[in-house]
Coordinates of C-alpha atoms and ligand atoms in Angstrom, one line a residue:
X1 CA -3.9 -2.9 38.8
X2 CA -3.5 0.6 38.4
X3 CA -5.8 1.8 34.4
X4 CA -4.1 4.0 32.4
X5 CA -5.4 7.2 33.7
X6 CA -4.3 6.3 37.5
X7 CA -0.7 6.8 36.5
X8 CA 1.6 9.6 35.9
X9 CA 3.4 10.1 32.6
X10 CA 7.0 9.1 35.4
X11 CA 5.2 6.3 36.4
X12 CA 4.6 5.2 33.3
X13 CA 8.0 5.6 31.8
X14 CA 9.8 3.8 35.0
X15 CA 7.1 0.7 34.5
X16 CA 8.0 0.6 30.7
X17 CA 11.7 0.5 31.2
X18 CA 11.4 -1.7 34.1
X19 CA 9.9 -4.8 32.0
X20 CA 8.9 -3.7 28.3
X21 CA 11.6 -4.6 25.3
X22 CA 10.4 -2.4 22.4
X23 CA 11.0 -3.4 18.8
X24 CA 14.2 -1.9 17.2
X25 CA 15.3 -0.1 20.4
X26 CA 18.3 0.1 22.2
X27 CA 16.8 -0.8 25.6
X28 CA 19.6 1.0 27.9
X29 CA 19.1 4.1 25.6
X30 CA 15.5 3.9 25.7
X31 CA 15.3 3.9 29.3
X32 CA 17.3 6.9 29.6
X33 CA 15.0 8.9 27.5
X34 CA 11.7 7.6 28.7
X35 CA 9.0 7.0 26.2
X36 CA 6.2 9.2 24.9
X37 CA 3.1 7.3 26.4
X38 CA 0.5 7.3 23.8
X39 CA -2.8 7.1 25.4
X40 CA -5.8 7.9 22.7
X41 CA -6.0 8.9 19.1
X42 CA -8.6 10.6 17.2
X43 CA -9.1 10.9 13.2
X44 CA -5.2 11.6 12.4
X45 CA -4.3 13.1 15.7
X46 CA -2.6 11.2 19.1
X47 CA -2.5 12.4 22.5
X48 CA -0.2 11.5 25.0
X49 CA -0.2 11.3 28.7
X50 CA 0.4 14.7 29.1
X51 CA -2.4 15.9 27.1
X52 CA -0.2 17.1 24.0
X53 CA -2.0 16.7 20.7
X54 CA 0.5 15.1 18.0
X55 CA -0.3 15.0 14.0
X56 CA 0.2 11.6 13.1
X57 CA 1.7 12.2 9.7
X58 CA 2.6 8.1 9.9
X59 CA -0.6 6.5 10.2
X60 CA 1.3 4.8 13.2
X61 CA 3.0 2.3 11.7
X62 CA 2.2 3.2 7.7
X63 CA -1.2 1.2 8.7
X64 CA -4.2 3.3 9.7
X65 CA -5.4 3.5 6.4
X66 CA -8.8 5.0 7.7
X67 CA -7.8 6.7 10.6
X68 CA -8.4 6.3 14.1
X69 CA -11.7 6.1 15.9
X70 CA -13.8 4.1 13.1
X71 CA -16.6 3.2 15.0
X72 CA -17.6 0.5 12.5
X73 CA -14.7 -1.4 13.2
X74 CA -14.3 -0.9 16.6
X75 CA -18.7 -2.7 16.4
X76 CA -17.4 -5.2 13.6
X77 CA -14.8 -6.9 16.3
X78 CA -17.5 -6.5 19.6
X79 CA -19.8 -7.9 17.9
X80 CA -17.8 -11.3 16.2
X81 CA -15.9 -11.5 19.5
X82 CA -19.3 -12.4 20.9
X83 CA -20.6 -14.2 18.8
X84 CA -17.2 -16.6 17.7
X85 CA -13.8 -15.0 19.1
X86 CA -12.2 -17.8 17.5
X87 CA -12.0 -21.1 15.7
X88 CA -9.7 -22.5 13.3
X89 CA -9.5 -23.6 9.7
X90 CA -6.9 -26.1 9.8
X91 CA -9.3 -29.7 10.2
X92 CA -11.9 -29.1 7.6
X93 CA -13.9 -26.1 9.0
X94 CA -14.1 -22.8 8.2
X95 CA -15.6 -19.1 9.6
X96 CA -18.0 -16.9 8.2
X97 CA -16.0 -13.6 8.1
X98 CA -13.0 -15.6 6.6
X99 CA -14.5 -16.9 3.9
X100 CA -16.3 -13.8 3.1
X101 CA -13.2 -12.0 3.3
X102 CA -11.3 -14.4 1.1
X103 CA -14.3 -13.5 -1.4
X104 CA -13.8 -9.7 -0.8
X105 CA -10.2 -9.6 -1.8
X106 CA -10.5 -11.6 -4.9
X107 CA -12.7 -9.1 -5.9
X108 CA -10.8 -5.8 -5.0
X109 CA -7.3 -7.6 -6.5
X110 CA -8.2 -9.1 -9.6
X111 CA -6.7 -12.0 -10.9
X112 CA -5.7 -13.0 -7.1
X113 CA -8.2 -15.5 -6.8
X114 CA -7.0 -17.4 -4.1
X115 CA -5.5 -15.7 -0.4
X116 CA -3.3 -17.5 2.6
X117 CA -3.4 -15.6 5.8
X118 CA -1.5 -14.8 8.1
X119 CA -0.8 -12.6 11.3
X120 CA 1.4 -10.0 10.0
X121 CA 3.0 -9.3 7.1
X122 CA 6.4 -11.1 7.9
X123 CA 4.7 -14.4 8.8
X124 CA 3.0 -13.6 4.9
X125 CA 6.5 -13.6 3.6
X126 CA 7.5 -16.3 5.5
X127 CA 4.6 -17.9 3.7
X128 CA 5.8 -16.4 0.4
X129 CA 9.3 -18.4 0.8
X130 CA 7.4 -21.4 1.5
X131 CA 5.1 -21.0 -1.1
X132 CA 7.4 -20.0 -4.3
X133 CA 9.8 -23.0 -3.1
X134 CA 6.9 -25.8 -3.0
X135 CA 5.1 -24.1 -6.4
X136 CA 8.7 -25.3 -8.0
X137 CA 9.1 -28.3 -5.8
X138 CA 5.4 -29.2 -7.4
X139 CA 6.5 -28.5 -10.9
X140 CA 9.3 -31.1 -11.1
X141 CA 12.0 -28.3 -10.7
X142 CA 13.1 -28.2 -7.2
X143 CA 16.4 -26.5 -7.6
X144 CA 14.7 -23.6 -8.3
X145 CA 15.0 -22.6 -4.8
X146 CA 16.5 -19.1 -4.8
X147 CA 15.1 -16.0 -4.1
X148 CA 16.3 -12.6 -5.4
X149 CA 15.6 -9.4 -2.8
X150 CA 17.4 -5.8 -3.2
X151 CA 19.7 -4.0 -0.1
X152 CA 17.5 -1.9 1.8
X153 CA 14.5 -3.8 1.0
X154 CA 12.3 -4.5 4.5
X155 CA 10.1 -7.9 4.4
X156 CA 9.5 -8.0 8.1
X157 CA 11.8 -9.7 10.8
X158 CA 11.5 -13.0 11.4
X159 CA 14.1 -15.1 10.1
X160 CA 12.7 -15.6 6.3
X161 CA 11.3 -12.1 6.4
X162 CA 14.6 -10.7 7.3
X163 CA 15.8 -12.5 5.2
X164 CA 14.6 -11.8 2.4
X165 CA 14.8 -8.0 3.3
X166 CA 18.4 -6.2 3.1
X167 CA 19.3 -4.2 5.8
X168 CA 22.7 -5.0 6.9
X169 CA 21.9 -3.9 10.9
X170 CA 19.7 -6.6 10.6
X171 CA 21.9 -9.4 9.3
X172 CA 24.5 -8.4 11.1
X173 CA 22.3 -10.2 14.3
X174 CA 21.7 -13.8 14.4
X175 CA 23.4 -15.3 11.3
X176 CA 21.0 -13.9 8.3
X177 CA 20.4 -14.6 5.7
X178 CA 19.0 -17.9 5.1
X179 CA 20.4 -19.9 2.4
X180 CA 19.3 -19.2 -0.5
X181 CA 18.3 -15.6 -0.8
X182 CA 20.2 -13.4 -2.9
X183 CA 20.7 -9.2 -3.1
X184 CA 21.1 -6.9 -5.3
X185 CA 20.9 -3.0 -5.3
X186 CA 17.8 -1.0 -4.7
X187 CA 16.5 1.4 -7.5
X188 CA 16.9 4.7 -5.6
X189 CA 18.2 7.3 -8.8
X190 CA 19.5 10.0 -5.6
X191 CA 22.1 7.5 -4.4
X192 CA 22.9 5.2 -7.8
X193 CA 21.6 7.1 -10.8
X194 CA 22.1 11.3 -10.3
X195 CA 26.2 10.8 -10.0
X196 CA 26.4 8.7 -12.7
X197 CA 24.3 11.1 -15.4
X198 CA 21.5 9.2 -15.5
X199 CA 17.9 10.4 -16.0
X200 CA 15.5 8.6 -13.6
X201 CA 14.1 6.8 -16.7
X202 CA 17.6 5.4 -17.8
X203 CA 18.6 4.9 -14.1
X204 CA 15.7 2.9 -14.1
X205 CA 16.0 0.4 -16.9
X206 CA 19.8 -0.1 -15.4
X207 CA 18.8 -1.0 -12.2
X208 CA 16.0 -3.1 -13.3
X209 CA 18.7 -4.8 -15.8
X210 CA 20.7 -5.7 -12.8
X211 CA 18.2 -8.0 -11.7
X212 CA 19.0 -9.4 -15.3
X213 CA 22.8 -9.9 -14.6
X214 CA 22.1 -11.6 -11.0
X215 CA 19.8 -14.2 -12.8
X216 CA 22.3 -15.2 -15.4
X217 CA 25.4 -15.2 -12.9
X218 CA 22.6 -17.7 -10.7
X219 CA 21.4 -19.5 -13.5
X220 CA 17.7 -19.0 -14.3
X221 CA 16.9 -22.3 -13.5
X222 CA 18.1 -21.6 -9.5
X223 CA 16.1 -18.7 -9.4
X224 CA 12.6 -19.4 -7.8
X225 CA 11.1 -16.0 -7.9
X226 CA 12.2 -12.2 -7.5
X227 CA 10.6 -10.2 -4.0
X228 CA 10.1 -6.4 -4.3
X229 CA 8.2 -3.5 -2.3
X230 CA 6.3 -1.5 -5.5
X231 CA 7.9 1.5 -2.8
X232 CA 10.3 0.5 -0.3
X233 CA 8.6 2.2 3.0
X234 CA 11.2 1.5 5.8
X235 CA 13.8 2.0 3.2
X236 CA 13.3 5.5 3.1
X237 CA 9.9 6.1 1.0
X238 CA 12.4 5.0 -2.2
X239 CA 10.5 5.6 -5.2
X240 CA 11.4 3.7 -8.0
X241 CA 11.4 5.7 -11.8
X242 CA 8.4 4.8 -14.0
X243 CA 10.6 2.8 -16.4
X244 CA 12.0 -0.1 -13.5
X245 CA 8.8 -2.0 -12.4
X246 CA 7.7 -3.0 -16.1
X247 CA 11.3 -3.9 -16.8
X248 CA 11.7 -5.7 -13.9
X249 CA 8.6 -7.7 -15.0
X250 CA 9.7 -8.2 -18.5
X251 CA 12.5 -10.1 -17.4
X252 CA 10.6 -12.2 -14.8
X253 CA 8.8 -13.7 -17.7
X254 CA 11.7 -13.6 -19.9
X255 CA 13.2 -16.4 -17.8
X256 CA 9.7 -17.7 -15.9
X257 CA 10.9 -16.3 -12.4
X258 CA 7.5 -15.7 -10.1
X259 CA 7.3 -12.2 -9.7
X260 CA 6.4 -11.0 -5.7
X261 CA 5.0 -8.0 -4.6
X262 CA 5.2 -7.2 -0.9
X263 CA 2.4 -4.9 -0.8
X264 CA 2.3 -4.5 3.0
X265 CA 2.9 -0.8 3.0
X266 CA 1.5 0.2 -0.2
X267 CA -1.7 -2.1 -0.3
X268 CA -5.4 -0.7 -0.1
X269 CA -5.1 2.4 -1.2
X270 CA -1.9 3.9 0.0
X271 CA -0.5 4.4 -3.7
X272 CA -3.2 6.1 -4.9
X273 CA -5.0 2.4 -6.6
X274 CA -5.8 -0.5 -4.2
X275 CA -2.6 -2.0 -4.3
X276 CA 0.9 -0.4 -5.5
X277 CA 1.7 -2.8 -8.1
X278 CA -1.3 -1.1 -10.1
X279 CA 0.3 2.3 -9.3
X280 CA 3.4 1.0 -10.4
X281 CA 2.2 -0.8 -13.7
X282 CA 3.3 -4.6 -13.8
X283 CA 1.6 -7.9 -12.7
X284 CA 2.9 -9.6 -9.9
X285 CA 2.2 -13.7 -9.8
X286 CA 1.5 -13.3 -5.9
X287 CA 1.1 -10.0 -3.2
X288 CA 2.0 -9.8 0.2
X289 CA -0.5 -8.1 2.5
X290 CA -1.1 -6.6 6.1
X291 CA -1.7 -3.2 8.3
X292 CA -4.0 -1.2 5.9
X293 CA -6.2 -4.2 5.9
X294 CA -7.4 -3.9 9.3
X295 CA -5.6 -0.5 9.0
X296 CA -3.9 -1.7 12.0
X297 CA -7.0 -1.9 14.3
X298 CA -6.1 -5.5 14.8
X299 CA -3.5 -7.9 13.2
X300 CA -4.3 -9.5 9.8
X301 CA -1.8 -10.6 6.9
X302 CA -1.4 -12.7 4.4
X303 CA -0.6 -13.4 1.1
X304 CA -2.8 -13.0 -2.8
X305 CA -2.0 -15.8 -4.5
X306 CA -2.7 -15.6 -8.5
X307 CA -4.0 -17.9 -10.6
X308 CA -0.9 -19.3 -12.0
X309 CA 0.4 -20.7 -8.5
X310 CA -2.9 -21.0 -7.7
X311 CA -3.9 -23.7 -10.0
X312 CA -0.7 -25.5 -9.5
X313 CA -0.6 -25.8 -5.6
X314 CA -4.7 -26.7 -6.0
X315 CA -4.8 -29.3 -9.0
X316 CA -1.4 -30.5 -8.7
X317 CA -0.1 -29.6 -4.7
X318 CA -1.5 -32.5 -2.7
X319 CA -1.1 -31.4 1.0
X320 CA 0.5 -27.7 1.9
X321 CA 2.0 -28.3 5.3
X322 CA 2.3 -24.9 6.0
X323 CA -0.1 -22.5 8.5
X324 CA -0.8 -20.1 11.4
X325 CA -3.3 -20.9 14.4
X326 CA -4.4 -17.2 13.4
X327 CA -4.4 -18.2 10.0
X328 CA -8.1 -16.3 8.8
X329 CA -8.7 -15.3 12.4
X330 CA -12.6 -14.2 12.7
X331 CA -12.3 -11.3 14.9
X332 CA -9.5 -10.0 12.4
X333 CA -11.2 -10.9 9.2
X334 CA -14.0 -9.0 10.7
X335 CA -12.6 -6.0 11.0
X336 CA -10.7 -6.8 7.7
X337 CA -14.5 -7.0 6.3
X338 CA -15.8 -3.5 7.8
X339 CA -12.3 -1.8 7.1
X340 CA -12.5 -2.5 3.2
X341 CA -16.1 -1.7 3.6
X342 CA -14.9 1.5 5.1
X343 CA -12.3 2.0 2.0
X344 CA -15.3 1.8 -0.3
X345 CA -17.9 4.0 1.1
X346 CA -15.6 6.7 1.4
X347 CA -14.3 6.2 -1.6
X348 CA -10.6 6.5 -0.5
X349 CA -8.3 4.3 -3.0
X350 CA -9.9 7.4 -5.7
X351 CA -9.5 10.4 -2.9
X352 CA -5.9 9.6 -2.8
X353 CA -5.5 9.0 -6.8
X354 CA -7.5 12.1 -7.6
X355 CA -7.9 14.4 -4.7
X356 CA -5.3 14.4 -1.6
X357 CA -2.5 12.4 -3.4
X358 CA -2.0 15.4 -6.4
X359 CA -2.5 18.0 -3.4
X360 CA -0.2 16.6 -1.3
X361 CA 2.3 16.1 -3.9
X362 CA 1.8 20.5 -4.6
X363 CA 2.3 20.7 -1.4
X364 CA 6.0 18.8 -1.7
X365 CA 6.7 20.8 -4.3
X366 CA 7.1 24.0 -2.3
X367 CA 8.6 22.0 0.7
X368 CA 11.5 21.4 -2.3
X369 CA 12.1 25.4 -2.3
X370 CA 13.5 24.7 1.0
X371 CA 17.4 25.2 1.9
X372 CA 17.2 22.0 3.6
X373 CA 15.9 19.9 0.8
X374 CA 17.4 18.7 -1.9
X375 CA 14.7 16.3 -3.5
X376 CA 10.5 15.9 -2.4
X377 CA 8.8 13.1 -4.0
X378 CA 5.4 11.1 -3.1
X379 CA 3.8 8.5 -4.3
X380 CA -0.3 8.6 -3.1
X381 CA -0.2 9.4 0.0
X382 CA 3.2 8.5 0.7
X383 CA 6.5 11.2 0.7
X384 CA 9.8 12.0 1.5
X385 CA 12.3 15.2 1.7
X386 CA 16.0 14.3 1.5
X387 CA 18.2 16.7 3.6
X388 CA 21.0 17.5 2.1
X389 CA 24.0 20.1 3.3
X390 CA 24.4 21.9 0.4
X391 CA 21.5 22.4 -2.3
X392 CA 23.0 23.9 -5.0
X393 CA 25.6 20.5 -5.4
X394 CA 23.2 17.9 -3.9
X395 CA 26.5 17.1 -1.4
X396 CA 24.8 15.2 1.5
X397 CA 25.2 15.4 5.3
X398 CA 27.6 12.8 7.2
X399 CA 26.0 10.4 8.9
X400 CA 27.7 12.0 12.1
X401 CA 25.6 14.9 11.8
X402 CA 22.3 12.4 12.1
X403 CA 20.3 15.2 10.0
X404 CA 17.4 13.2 10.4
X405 CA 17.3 12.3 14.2
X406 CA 17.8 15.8 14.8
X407 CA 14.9 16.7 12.5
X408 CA 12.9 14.0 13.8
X409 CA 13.1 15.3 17.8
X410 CA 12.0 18.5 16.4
X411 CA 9.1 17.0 15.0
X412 CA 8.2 15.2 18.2
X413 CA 8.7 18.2 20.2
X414 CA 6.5 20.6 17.6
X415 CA 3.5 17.9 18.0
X416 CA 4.4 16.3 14.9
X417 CA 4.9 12.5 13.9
X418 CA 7.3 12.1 10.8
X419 CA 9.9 8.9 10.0
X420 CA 13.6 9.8 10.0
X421 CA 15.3 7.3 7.9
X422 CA 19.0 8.4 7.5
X423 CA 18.5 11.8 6.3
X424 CA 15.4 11.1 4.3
X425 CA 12.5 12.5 6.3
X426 CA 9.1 10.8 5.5
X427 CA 5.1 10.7 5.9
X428 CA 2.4 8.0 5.3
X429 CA -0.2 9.5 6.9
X430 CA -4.1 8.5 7.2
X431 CA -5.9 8.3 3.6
X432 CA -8.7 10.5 5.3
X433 CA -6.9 13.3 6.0
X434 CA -8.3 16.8 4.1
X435 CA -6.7 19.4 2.5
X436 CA -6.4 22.0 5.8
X437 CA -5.1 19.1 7.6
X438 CA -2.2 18.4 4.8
X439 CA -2.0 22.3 4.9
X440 CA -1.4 22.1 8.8
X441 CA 1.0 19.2 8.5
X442 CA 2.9 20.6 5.9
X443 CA 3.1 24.0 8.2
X444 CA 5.0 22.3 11.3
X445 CA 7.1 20.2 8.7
X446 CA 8.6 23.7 7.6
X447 CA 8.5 25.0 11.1
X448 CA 11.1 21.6 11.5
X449 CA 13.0 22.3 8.8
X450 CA 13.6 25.3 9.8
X451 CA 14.6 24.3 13.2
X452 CA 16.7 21.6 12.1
X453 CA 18.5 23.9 9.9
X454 CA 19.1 26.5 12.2
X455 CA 20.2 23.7 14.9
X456 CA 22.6 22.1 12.0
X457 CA 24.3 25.9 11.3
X458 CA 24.7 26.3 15.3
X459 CA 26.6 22.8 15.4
X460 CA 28.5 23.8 11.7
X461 CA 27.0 21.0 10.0
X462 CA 25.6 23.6 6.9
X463 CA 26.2 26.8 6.2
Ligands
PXG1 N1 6.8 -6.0 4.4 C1 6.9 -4.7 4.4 C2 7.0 -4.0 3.0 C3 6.8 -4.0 5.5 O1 6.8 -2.6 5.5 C4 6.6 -6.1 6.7 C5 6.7 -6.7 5.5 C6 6.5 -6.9 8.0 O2 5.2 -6.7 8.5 P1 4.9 -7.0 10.1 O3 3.4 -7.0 10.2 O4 5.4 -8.4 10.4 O5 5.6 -6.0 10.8 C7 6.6 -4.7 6.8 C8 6.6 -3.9 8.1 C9 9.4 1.3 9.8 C10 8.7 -0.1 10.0 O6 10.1 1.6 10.7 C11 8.1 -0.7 8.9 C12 7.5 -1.9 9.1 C13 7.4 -2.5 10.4 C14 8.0 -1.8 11.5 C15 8.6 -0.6 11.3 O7 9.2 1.9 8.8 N2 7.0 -2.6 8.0

């Protein structure tokens, strides 16, 4: 068996094609491009098989919190791995680094006393559903079943998870949704709020109020719980105005829906605090967790359970027939363990919230000077440009022109990793990344720009 570097980037490519299926890929397509072969990463930079170094402005996949190469996690898995790879907590036992980690979380998400794990974050909502429907079920109201998610949401893709989530490619395959989960529109001002002569404040009570409408139309006592990302992430980096989240949990308790936040993208650290529901100001009954927990070294998930479902599954719950064989895995939870360790000592969640989060967002601010741009925003150490074709009017590119693919292969030609989400353009990258690196990052993201632009006025698409 040939080890990585025995093989040539070709040879690579034609093994790939030959037998790998890659996640949201159209196969055929794929394997008339080839794939970039990704063979070792360092800090916030890759390398692929070729030797080209590529700024990883997307933490992979929005999940390594602390960068790549952390020797302390890489020793936290050796050593567990030898001394227990696994066992299981299903017939009255239990592992060291799981329990400790259970302990760890309660403490960095107060008020979450109590965590379910998982393998990934769509196997945590999948949990969620579960969960929210049984916490009713246990309550003596068990047609309280449905569960309210927004268009262009992303909760992961097995069936509940992409389920709950709203992307219409997705449901468009395999008969989705399930019963019982509901839409309605996502708060994103640039799209809903700017035409109509809204200021992102009023634009945000009115799409938090149509969560409002959607209960009443259901009947509040249908409704089981509402599900929502404190940032949608694979939506586009869709910030939502200040005023939505604590409307949106003003009405929760106004008619005693659980309140859900999947905090898979925006947990430990990302936002600037440890989880994006503090960012974001409300309360939510239970959190959804994943990749920065490990920050993606190996998979981990779950879900924070607070105390109010917590002390009704407990006292009153009997049996919860519901769980994972990698449910509190103890290589995983070990890493989990060093990872949040990690968090700490470097003092990260506060590096974002008072150092590289406010410089990063400066940064934006002159990216928005750009012909290209018509709106920069971030959120911590998350951001997105929307390209628009003319930024005087805010009109926006057809999706024929695919502003953002063509931005995108710019990027990966200029050594640079960036999400291309329609024509929103947008970064997550490491929380350990310093100023000269945001300073370099921010250099190739003009240098794109300015490609793209030039590449969209040689095709007429802008002017
Ligand atoms: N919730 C949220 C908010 C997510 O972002 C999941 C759940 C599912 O997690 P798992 O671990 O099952 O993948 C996610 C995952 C993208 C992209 O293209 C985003 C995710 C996954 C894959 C691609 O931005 N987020």
């Amino acid at each position: 068996m040939a080890t990585p570097t025995q093989r040539t980037t070709a040879e690579w490519q034609a093994a790939d094609s030959a037998h790998f299926l890659h996640p949201f890929t159209d196969f055929k397509g794929l394997a008339r491009k080839g794939s970039r072969i990704i063979e070792r990463a360092h800090n916030i930079y890759l390398w692929d098989s070729d030797g080209a170094k590529i700024l990883d402005a997307m933490s992979g996949l929005w999940c390594v919190n602390v960068g790549y190469g952390q020797q302390a996690l890489v020793d936290a898995a050796a050593k567990q791995m030898q001394q227990l790879p696994f066992y299981n907590a299903f017939f009255q036992t239990a592992t060291p680094p799981a329990i400790a980690l259970a302990e760890l979380l309660a403490e960095v998400a107060p008020g979450f006393g109590h965590v379910f794990f998982s393998g990934s974050g769509s196997e945590g909502n999948d949990t969620i559903v579960r969960m929210v429907r049984r916490y009713w079920d246990v309550l003596g109201q068990p047609e309280r079943t449905v569960i309210i998610s927004r268009h262009n949401a992303y909760h992961g893709s097995t069936m509940a998870g992409a389920s709950l989530g709203g992307m219409a490619g997705m449901h468009a395959q395999g008969g989705l949704p399930i019963p019982g989960i509901t839409h309605i529109e996502q708060p994103y001002w640039w799209e809903h709020g700017r035409l109509a002569g809204l200021t992102r404040d009023e634009f945000g009570l009115q799409a938090a109020r149509w969560l409002e409408d959607r209960i009443l139309e259901i009947g509040a006592d249908k409704v089981a719980a509402f599900i929502g990302e404190p940032v949608q992430g694979a939506g586009g980096v869709i910030i939502p105005p200040a005023t939505y989240w604590p409307e949106i949990e003003r009405i929760c308790r106004r008619h005693g829906i659980l309140l859900v936040s999947d905090e898979v993208i925006t947990g430990f650290g990302r936002t600037g605090r440890w989880f994006g529901s503090e960012t974001m100001g409300f309360k939510p009954d239970l959190m959804t967790f994943a990749k920065g927990v490990t920050s993606g070294y190996i998979p981990l998930g779950g879900v924070l359970v607070g105390d109010r479902v917590a002390e009704v599954l407990i006292e009153r719950g009997g049996e919860f027939t519901h769980g994972y064989t990698y449910s509190g895995h103890p290589v995983a939870c070990a890493v989990a363990l060093a990872n949040i360790g990690l968090i700490r000592e470097l003092g990260l969640v506060e590096r974002v919230h008072d150092d590289v989060g406010p410089y990063l967002a400066a940064r934006f601010r002159e990216l928005a000077e750009h012909p290209l741009v018509g709106d920069a925003e971030t959120c911590g150490l998350m951001g997105a440009l929307l390209l628009v074709k003319d930024k005087a009017t805010g009109e926006r590119f057809p999706d024929e022109a695919e502003i953002g693919m063509v931005c995108r292969a710019h990027c990966f030609l200029e050594g640079l990793i960036m999400r291309a989400v329609g024509d929103r353009m947008i970064i997550a990258p490491p929380l350990v990344i310093t100023h000269e690196q945001i300073d370099e990052m921010v250099a190739l993201i003009r240098r794109c720009l300015d490609l793209t632009l030039a590449q969209a006025r040689s095709e007429g698409w802008a002017r």
